[in-house]
CSV table of C-alpha atoms and ligand atoms in Angstrom, one decimal:
chain,number,residue,atom,x,y,z
T,29,MET,CA,36.9,9.7,42.3
T,30,SER,CA,37.5,7.2,45.0
T,31,PHE,CA,37.2,4.2,42.8
T,32,ASP,CA,37.2,3.4,39.0
T,33,ILE,CA,33.7,2.9,37.7
T,34,PRO,CA,33.8,0.6,34.7
T,35,LYS,CA,32.6,2.6,31.7
T,36,ASN,CA,30.5,-0.3,30.5
T,37,HIS,CA,28.5,-0.6,33.8
T,38,PRO,CA,24.8,-0.3,32.9
T,39,ARG,CA,24.4,2.4,35.6
T,40,TYR,CA,27.6,4.2,34.8
T,41,SER,CA,26.3,7.8,34.7
T,42,SER,CA,24.2,7.3,37.8
T,43,LEU,CA,27.2,5.9,39.7
T,44,VAL,CA,29.4,8.8,38.6
T,45,ALA,CA,26.9,11.3,39.8
T,46,ARG,CA,26.7,9.4,43.2
T,47,GLU,CA,30.5,9.5,43.4
T,48,LYS,CA,30.6,13.2,42.7
T,49,ILE,CA,28.2,13.9,45.5
T,50,MET,CA,30.1,11.6,47.9
T,51,GLN,CA,33.5,13.2,47.0
T,52,GLY,CA,31.8,16.6,47.4
T,53,VAL,CA,30.9,15.7,51.0
T,54,LEU,CA,34.5,14.5,51.7
T,55,ASP,CA,35.9,17.8,50.2
T,56,GLY,CA,33.6,19.9,52.3
T,57,ILE,CA,31.6,21.3,49.3
T,58,THR,CA,28.4,19.3,49.5
T,59,HIS,CA,26.5,18.9,52.8
T,60,MET,CA,25.9,15.4,54.2
T,61,THR,CA,22.2,15.8,53.5
T,62,GLY,CA,23.1,16.3,49.8
T,63,LEU,CA,23.5,12.5,49.8
T,64,VAL,CA,19.8,12.1,50.8
T,65,ALA,CA,18.8,14.6,48.1
T,66,GLN,CA,20.7,12.6,45.5
T,67,GLY,CA,18.9,9.4,46.5
T,68,ARG,CA,15.5,11.1,46.3
T,69,GLY,CA,16.4,12.5,42.9
T,70,GLU,CA,17.6,9.1,41.6
T,71,ALA,CA,14.3,7.5,42.6
T,72,PHE,CA,12.3,10.1,40.7
T,73,ASP,CA,14.6,9.9,37.7
T,74,TYR,CA,14.1,6.1,37.5
T,75,LEU,CA,10.4,6.6,37.4
T,76,LEU,CA,10.8,9.2,34.7
T,77,GLY,CA,12.8,6.7,32.6
T,78,GLU,CA,15.9,8.9,33.1
T,79,LYS,CA,15.0,11.0,30.1
T,80,SER,CA,13.8,14.5,29.4
T,81,HIS,CA,10.0,14.5,28.7
T,82,ASP,CA,8.2,17.0,26.6
T,83,PHE,CA,7.0,18.8,29.7
T,84,SER,CA,10.7,19.5,30.5
T,85,LEU,CA,11.5,20.6,27.0
T,86,GLU,CA,8.6,23.1,27.0
T,87,ALA,CA,9.6,24.4,30.4
T,88,CYS,CA,13.3,24.7,29.4
T,89,LYS,CA,12.3,26.8,26.4
T,90,VAL,CA,10.3,29.2,28.5
T,91,ALA,CA,13.1,29.3,31.0
T,92,ALA,CA,15.5,30.2,28.2
T,93,THR,CA,13.2,33.0,27.1
T,94,LEU,CA,13.0,34.4,30.6
T,95,LEU,CA,16.8,34.3,31.0
T,96,LEU,CA,17.3,36.0,27.6
T,97,THR,CA,14.8,38.8,28.4
T,98,ALA,CA,15.8,39.3,32.0
T,99,SER,CA,17.5,42.5,33.2
T,100,HIS,CA,19.3,40.9,36.2
T,101,PRO,CA,19.3,37.1,35.8
T,102,VAL,CA,21.1,35.0,38.5
T,103,ILE,CA,22.1,31.3,38.6
T,104,SER,CA,21.8,30.2,42.3
T,105,ILE,CA,24.2,27.4,43.2
T,106,ASN,CA,24.5,25.1,46.2
T,107,GLY,CA,26.7,22.2,47.4
T,108,ASN,CA,25.0,19.6,45.2
T,109,THR,CA,24.9,21.6,42.0
T,110,SER,CA,28.5,22.7,42.4
T,111,VAL,CA,29.7,19.1,42.1
T,112,LEU,CA,27.1,17.6,39.8
T,113,VAL,CA,26.9,20.3,37.1
T,114,THR,CA,30.0,22.4,37.4
T,115,ASP,CA,30.7,22.4,33.7
T,116,GLU,CA,27.1,23.1,32.7
T,117,ILE,CA,26.9,26.1,35.2
T,118,VAL,CA,30.2,27.5,34.0
T,119,SER,CA,29.1,27.2,30.3
T,120,LEU,CA,25.7,28.8,30.9
T,121,SER,CA,27.2,31.6,33.0
T,122,LYS,CA,30.1,32.4,30.5
T,123,THR,CA,28.2,32.0,27.3
T,124,HIS,CA,25.2,34.1,28.3
T,125,ASN,CA,26.9,36.3,30.9
T,126,ILE,CA,24.7,35.3,33.8
T,127,PRO,CA,26.1,35.9,37.4
T,128,VAL,CA,26.5,32.9,39.7
T,129,GLU,CA,25.5,33.3,43.4
T,130,ILE,CA,26.1,30.9,46.3
T,131,ASN,CA,23.0,30.2,48.3
T,132,LEU,CA,23.2,27.5,51.0
T,133,PHE,CA,20.7,25.9,53.3
T,134,HIS,CA,23.5,24.7,55.6
T,135,ASP,CA,25.5,27.8,55.6
T,136,ALA,CA,29.2,28.0,56.5
T,137,PHE,CA,31.9,30.4,55.3
T,138,ASP,CA,34.4,27.6,54.5
T,139,ARG,CA,31.7,25.9,52.3
T,140,ARG,CA,31.1,29.3,50.5
T,141,ASP,CA,34.9,29.7,50.0
T,142,LYS,CA,35.3,26.1,48.6
T,143,ILE,CA,32.4,26.5,46.3
T,144,ALA,CA,33.6,29.9,45.0
T,145,GLN,CA,37.0,28.4,44.3
T,146,ILE,CA,35.5,25.9,41.9
T,147,TYR,CA,34.1,28.7,39.7
T,148,GLU,CA,36.9,31.1,40.2
T,149,THR,CA,39.3,28.7,38.5
T,150,TYR,CA,37.2,29.2,35.4
T,151,GLY,CA,37.4,33.0,35.7
T,152,ILE,CA,33.9,33.4,37.0
T,153,THR,CA,33.2,36.0,39.7
T,154,VAL,CA,31.0,34.4,42.3
T,155,LEU,CA,28.5,36.4,44.3
T,156,ALA,CA,27.6,36.0,48.0
T,157,LYS,CA,30.9,34.7,49.1
T,158,ARG,CA,30.1,37.0,52.0
T,159,PRO,CA,26.4,37.9,51.7
T,160,ASP,CA,25.6,41.5,52.4
T,161,ALA,CA,21.8,41.6,52.1
T,162,LYS,CA,18.8,39.6,53.3
T,163,ILE,CA,15.5,38.4,51.7
T,164,ASN,CA,12.7,39.6,54.0
T,165,LYS,CA,10.4,37.1,55.7
T,166,LEU,CA,12.8,34.2,55.0
T,167,THR,CA,14.0,32.7,58.3
T,168,SER,CA,16.5,30.1,57.0
T,169,ASP,CA,20.1,30.8,55.9
T,170,ARG,CA,18.9,30.9,52.3
T,171,ALA,CA,17.8,34.5,53.2
T,172,LYS,CA,21.4,35.6,53.0
T,173,VAL,CA,22.1,37.1,49.5
T,174,ASP,CA,24.3,39.4,47.6
T,175,SER,CA,23.0,43.0,47.1
T,176,LYS,CA,24.3,42.9,43.5
T,177,GLY,CA,22.8,39.5,42.8
T,178,ILE,CA,19.6,37.7,44.0
T,179,TYR,CA,18.6,40.8,46.0
T,180,ILE,CA,18.0,42.8,42.8
T,181,ALA,CA,17.5,39.9,40.4
T,182,ASP,CA,14.3,39.7,38.3
T,183,VAL,CA,14.9,36.1,37.2
T,184,VAL,CA,16.5,33.4,39.4
T,185,LEU,CA,17.4,29.9,38.3
T,186,VAL,CA,17.4,27.4,41.2
T,187,ALA,CA,18.0,23.7,41.3
T,188,LEU,CA,17.8,21.0,44.1
T,189,GLU,CA,16.3,23.2,46.8
T,190,ASP,CA,14.5,22.3,50.0
T,191,GLY,CA,11.6,24.6,49.2
T,192,ASP,CA,11.5,27.4,51.7
T,193,ARG,CA,12.5,30.3,49.6
T,194,THR,CA,11.0,30.0,46.1
T,195,GLU,CA,7.5,31.2,47.3
T,196,ILE,CA,9.0,34.3,49.0
T,197,LEU,CA,11.2,35.1,45.9
T,198,VAL,CA,8.1,34.9,43.7
T,199,ASP,CA,6.0,36.9,46.2
T,200,SER,CA,8.6,39.6,46.0
T,201,GLY,CA,8.1,39.9,42.3
T,202,LYS,CA,10.9,37.8,41.0
T,203,LYS,CA,10.5,35.0,38.4
T,204,VAL,CA,11.9,31.7,39.6
T,205,ILE,CA,12.9,28.9,37.3
T,206,ALA,CA,13.1,25.7,39.4
T,207,ILE,CA,14.8,22.4,38.3
T,208,ASP,CA,13.6,19.5,40.5
T,209,LEU,CA,12.8,15.9,39.7
T,210,ASN,CA,9.9,15.8,42.2
T,211,PRO,CA,6.8,17.6,40.9
T,212,LEU,CA,5.2,17.4,44.3
T,213,SER,CA,8.1,19.3,46.0
T,214,ARG,CA,7.3,22.9,47.1
T,215,THR,CA,10.0,24.4,45.0
T,216,PRO,CA,8.6,23.6,41.6
T,217,GLN,CA,5.1,24.0,42.9
T,218,MET,CA,5.8,27.6,44.0
T,219,SER,CA,8.1,28.5,41.1
T,220,THR,CA,7.2,30.5,38.0
T,221,VAL,CA,8.6,27.8,35.6
T,222,PRO,CA,9.0,24.3,37.0
T,223,ILE,CA,11.4,22.1,35.1
T,224,ILE,CA,10.8,18.5,36.2
T,225,ASP,CA,14.0,16.9,35.0
T,226,ASN,CA,17.5,16.0,36.1
T,227,VAL,CA,19.6,19.1,36.5
T,228,GLN,CA,22.3,17.3,34.4
T,229,ARG,CA,20.0,17.1,31.4
T,230,ALA,CA,18.0,20.4,32.0
T,231,LEU,CA,20.9,22.8,32.1
T,232,PRO,CA,22.3,21.8,28.7
T,233,LEU,CA,18.8,22.0,27.3
T,234,ILE,CA,18.3,25.6,28.6
T,235,GLU,CA,21.6,26.6,27.1
T,236,LYS,CA,20.8,25.0,23.8
T,237,TYR,CA,17.4,26.9,23.7
T,238,MET,CA,19.1,30.2,24.7
T,239,THR,CA,21.5,29.9,21.8
T,240,GLU,CA,18.7,29.0,19.4
T,241,LEU,CA,16.4,31.8,20.6
T,242,SER,CA,18.8,34.6,21.2
T,243,GLY,CA,18.0,37.5,18.9
T,244,CYS,CA,14.3,36.6,18.6
T,245,THR,CA,11.7,39.3,18.5
T,246,GLU,CA,9.6,40.2,21.6
T,247,ASP,CA,6.6,38.7,19.8
T,248,ALA,CA,8.4,35.4,19.2
T,249,TYR,CA,9.3,35.2,22.9
T,250,LYS,CA,5.6,35.8,23.8
T,251,GLU,CA,4.7,32.9,21.6
T,252,PHE,CA,6.4,30.5,24.0
T,253,VAL,CA,5.6,32.2,27.2
T,254,SER,CA,1.9,33.0,26.8
T,255,PRO,CA,0.5,29.5,26.4
T,256,PHE,CA,2.7,28.1,29.2
T,257,SER,CA,0.8,26.6,32.1
T,258,LYS,CA,2.7,25.8,35.2
T,259,GLU,CA,-0.1,23.7,36.6
T,260,GLN,CA,-0.3,21.6,33.4
T,261,ILE,CA,3.5,21.0,33.5
T,262,LEU,CA,3.3,19.7,37.1
T,263,GLN,CA,0.2,17.5,36.3
T,264,ARG,CA,1.8,16.0,33.3
T,265,ALA,CA,5.0,15.3,35.2
T,266,GLU,CA,3.1,13.7,38.1
T,267,ALA,CA,1.1,11.6,35.6
T,268,ALA,CA,4.3,10.4,33.9
T,269,ILE,CA,5.8,9.3,37.3
T,270,ARG,CA,2.6,7.6,38.4
T,271,GLN,CA,2.1,5.7,35.1
T,272,GLY,CA,5.8,4.9,34.8
T,273,SER,CA,7.6,5.6,31.5
N,301,PTJ,O1,24.1,22.8,49.7
N,301,PTJ,P1,23.0,23.2,50.6
N,301,PTJ,O2,23.4,23.4,52.0
N,301,PTJ,O3,22.2,24.4,50.1
N,301,PTJ,O4,22.0,22.0,50.6
N,301,PTJ,C1,21.5,21.5,49.4
N,301,PTJ,C2,20.5,20.3,49.6
N,301,PTJ,C3,20.2,19.7,48.2
N,301,PTJ,C4,21.1,19.3,50.5
N,301,PTJ,C5,19.2,20.9,50.2
N,301,PTJ,O5,18.7,21.9,49.4
N,301,PTJ,C6,18.2,19.8,50.5
N,301,PTJ,O6,18.1,19.2,51.6
N,301,PTJ,O7,17.3,19.5,49.5
N,301,PTJ,P2,16.1,18.5,49.5
N,301,PTJ,O8,15.1,18.9,50.5
N,301,PTJ,O9,16.7,17.1,49.7
N,301,PTJ,O10,15.5,18.6,48.1
N,301,PTJ,C7,16.2,18.3,47.0
N,301,PTJ,C8,15.3,18.2,45.8
N,301,PTJ,O11,16.1,18.0,44.6
N,301,PTJ,C9,14.4,16.9,45.9
N,301,PTJ,O12,13.1,17.2,45.5
N,301,PTJ,C10,15.0,15.9,44.9
N,301,PTJ,O13,14.1,15.1,44.3
N,301,PTJ,C11,15.6,16.9,43.9
N,301,PTJ,N1,16.8,16.3,43.2
N,301,PTJ,C12,17.7,15.5,43.6
N,301,PTJ,N2,18.7,15.3,42.7
N,301,PTJ,C13,18.3,16.0,41.6
N,301,PTJ,C14,17.1,16.7,41.9
N,301,PTJ,N3,16.5,17.4,41.0
N,301,PTJ,C15,17.0,17.6,39.8
N,301,PTJ,N4,18.2,16.9,39.4
N,301,PTJ,C16,18.8,16.1,40.3
N,301,PTJ,N5,20.0,15.5,39.9
């Protein structure tokens, strides 16, 4: 951290998050536009009362079920998530043996190397350090994937995206879990399971539900997934933001 944030500051955790993103930019891990993304996220989080609502808890439970029952789940990481939720990604990946794959909008080999290093210090093998496959029809750098990861994945967990690839991943038959504070963003709108929440709160919730639900029967899993309505989740989140909470 570039300066000491007093622990009793009323906005302590928000200021720490902001510092992490800023340091990430200085370290060449986070892209400059990651600062903009952080600001947008903060604004939506304010309006949500900086808490996880029931529409997030329900979606996190369904996400946990999808990850538990997937054949090839992958956690997609970028510059922002790698500095904001490093510990949470490491924990989810290690506890539930889910591969981690780098996917960048602003691609550069040195960013891929720096991001990979973060996870490798925890003993995690990072996919797509050098992507060797492409997602068809996607024109941005997000098309670059790992043939052993997102390319063959059936469930992909994404967070803080700019919205150009979720639709194509879903069209190609994959289930996409999207964590985004903005219910109007294309990523949650196009996803299979939109989690409208801060990634810092959502990832621990997903892991908690995965631990609670692991070993459940297929029927029990269906109980959570069958009544799930993406449209309702998005509507409830938008209503909470418009009403203020
Ligand atoms: O590292 P790269 O090159 O892949 O770039 C990553 C960023 C985030 C810069 C890139 O994907 C981007 O520009 O994203 P956007 O278009 O700014 O979208 C980010 C979305 O994430 C917005 O809808 C924000 O509201 C949302 N968001 C920001 N912070 C959080 C968040 N959602 C959940 N938790 C947050 N902490």
